[in-house]
CSV table of C-alpha atoms in Angstrom, one decimal:
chain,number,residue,atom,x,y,z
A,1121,UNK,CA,12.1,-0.5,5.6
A,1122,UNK,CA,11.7,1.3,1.9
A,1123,UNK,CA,14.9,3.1,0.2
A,1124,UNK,CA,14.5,4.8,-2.5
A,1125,UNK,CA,18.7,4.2,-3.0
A,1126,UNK,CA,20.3,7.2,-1.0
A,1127,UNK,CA,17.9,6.9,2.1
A,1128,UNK,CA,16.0,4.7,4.0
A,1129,UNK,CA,12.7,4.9,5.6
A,1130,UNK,CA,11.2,2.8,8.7
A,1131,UNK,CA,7.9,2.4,10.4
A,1132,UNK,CA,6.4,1.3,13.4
A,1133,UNK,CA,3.2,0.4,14.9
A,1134,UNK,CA,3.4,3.1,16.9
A,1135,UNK,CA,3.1,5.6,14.4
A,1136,UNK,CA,6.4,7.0,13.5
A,1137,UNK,CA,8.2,7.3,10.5
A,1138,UNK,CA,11.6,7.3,10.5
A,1139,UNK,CA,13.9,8.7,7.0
A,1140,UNK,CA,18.0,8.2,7.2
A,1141,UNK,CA,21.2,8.6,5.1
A,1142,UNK,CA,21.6,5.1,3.9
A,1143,UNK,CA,25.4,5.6,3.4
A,1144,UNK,CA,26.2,6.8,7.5
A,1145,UNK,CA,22.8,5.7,9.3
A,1146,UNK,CA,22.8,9.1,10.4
A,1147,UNK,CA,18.3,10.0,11.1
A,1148,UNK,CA,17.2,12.6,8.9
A,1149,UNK,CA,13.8,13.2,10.1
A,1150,UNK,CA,11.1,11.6,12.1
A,1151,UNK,CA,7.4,12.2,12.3
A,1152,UNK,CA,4.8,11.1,14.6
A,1153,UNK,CA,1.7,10.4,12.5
A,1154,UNK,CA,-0.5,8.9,15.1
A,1155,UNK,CA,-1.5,5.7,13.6
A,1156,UNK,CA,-1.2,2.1,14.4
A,1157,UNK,CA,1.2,1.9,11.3
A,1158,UNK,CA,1.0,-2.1,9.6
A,1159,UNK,CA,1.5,-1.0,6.1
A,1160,UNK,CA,4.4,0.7,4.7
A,1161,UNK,CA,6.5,2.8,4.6
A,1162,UNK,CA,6.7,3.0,0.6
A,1163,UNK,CA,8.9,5.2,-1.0
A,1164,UNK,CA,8.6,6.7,-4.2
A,1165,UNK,CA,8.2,10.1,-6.5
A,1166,UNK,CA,9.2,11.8,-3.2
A,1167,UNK,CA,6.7,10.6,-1.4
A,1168,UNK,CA,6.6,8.1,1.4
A,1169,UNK,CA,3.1,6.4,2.1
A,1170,UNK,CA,2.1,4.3,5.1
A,1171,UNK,CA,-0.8,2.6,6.2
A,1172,UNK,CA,-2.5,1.8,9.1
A,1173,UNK,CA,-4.6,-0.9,11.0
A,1174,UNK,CA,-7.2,0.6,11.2
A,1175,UNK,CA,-7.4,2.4,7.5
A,1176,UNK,CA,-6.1,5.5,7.2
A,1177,UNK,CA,-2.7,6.0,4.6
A,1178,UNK,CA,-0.5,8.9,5.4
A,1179,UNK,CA,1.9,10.6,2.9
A,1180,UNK,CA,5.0,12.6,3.6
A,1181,UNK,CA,7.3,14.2,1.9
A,1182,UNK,CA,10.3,12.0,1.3
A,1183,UNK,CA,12.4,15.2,1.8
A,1184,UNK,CA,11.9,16.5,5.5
A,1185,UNK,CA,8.8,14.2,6.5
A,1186,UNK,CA,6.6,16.9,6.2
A,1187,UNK,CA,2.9,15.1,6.2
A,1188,UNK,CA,1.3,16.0,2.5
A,1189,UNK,CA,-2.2,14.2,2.9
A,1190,UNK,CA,-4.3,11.3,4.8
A,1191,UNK,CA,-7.2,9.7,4.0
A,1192,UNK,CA,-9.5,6.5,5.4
A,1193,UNK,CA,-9.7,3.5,3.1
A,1194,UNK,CA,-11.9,2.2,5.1
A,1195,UNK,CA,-10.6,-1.4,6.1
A,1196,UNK,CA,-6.7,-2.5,7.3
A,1197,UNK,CA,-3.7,-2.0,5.2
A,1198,UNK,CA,-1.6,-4.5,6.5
A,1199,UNK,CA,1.1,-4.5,3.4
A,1200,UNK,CA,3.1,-1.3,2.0
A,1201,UNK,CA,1.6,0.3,-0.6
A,1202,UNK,CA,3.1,0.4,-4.0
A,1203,UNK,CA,4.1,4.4,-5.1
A,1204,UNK,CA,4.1,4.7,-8.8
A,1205,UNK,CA,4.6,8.6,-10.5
A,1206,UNK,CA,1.1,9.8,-9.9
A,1207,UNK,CA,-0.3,7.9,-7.5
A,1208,UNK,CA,-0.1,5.2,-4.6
A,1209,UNK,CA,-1.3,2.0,-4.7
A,1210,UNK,CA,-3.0,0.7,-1.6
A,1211,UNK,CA,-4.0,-3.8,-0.9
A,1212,UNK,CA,-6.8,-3.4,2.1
A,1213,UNK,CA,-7.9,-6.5,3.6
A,1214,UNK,CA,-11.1,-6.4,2.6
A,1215,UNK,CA,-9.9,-7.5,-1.1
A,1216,UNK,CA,-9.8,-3.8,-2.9
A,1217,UNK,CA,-6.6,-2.1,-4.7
A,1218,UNK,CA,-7.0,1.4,-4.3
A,1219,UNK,CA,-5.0,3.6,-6.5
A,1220,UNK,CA,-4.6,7.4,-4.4
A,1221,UNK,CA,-3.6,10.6,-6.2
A,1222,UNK,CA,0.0,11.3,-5.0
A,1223,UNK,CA,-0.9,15.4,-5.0
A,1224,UNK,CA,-3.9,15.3,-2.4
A,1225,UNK,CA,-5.0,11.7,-1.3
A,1226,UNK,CA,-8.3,11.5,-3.7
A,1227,UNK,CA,-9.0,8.3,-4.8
A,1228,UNK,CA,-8.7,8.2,-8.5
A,1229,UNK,CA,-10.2,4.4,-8.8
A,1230,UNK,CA,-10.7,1.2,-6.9
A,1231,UNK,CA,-11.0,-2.1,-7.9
A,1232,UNK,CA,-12.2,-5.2,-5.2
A,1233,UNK,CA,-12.2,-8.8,-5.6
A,1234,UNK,CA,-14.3,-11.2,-4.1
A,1235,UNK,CA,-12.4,-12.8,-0.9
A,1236,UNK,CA,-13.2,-16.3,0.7
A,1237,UNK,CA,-14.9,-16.6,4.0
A,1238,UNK,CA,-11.8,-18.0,5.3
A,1239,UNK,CA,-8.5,-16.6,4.7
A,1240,UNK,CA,-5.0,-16.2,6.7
A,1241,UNK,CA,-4.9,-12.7,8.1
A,1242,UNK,CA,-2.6,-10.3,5.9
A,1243,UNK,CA,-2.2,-9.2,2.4
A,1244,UNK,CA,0.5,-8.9,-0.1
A,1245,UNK,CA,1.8,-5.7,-1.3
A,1246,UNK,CA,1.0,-4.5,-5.1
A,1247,UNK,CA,3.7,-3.9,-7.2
A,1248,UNK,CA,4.2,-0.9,-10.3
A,1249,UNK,CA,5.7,-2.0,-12.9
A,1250,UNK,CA,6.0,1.0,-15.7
A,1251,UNK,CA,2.1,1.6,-16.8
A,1252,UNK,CA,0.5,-1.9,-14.5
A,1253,UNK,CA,-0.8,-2.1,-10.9
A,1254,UNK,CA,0.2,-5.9,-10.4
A,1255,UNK,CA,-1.7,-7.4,-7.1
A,1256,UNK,CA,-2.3,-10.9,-5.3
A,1257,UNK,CA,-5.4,-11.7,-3.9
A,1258,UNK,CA,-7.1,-14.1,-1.2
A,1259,UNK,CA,-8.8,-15.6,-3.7
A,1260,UNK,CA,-6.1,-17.2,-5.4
A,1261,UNK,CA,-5.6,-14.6,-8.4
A,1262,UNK,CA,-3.0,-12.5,-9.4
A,1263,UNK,CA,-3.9,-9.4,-11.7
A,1264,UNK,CA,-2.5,-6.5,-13.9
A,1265,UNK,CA,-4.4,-3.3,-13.6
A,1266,UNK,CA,-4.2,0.1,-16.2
A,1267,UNK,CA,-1.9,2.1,-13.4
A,1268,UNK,CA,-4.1,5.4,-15.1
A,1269,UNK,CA,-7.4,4.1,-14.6
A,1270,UNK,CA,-7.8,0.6,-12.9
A,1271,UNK,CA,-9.1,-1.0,-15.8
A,1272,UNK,CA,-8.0,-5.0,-15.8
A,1273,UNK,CA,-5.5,-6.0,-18.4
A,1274,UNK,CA,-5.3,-9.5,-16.9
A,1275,UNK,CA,-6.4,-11.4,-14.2
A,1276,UNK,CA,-5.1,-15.1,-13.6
A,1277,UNK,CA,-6.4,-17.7,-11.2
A,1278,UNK,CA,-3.2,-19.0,-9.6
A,1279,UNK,CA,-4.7,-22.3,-8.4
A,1280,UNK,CA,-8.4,-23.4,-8.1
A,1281,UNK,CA,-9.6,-24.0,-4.9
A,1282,UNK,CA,-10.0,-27.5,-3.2
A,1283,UNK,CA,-11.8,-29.3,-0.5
A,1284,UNK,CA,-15.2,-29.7,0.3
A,1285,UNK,CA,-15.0,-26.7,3.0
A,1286,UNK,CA,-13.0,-23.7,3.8
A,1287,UNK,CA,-11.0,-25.4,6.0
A,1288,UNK,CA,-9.9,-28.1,3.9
């Protein structure tokens, strides 16, 4: 579930999205969308984004669930995307951050970083924090994107790999 402090918002994989009153647990709205929802529900700027298995993010209005835009990222968004004030922030499993105009769904940048042949199946959800895009990768770094243009302020290897295969 997302809140964005007065109401909550739940997904499933069978596509719905679900808003209620925090305080009484009384359902507000629900919408169908479709998709094999994995990612999401986000909340945020009035918006509430949700991926999908098999790539396509959905936004709503936070307000009555009416659905504002969708778009295919082209691989699985397994984690909720991050929503910032102009645009949501999307971790597909193919090792890109895509950031996607909050108003109609164009994607204003991408970044992608190089993934290992071998990796656990899932991804971690970027976080906004004021003007940074902060986002975990498979290949063992964290980073701090410009939220206004993708451009890296920092990029960190957590911890080297080891072993003399990708199993090790």
């Amino acid at each position: 579930p997302a809140s964005d402090g007065s109401h909550l918002y739940a997904a499933d994989n069978d596509g719905r999205i679900i808003a209620f009153d925090a305080a009484r647990g009384r359902r507000l709205w629900r919408v169908d969308t479709g998709l094999p929802l994995a990612g999401g529900p986000a909340v945020g700027s009035g918006h509430v984004v949700a991926g999908s298995s098999d790539g396509w993010v959905v936004s709503l209005s936070a307000t009555d669930g009416r659905e504002e835009w969708r778009v295919n990222v082209a691989s699985e968004v397994l984690a909720p995307p991050a929503v910032g004030p102009k645009a949501a922030y999307v971790r597909t499993v193919d090792g890109k951050l895509i950031a996607l105009d909050l108003g109609d769904g164009r994607q204003a940048w991408f970044i992608q970083q190089t993934m290992p042949r071998l990796s656990v199946r899932g991804t971690g959800s970027p976080v906004v924090d004021r003007n940074l895009v902060l986002c975990g990768f498979d290949n063992g770094r964290v980073a701090a994107y410009d939220a206004s243009d993708g451009s890296v302020v920092w990029d960190v290897l957590v911890d080297p790999p080891s072993g003399r295969t990708e199993v090790e």
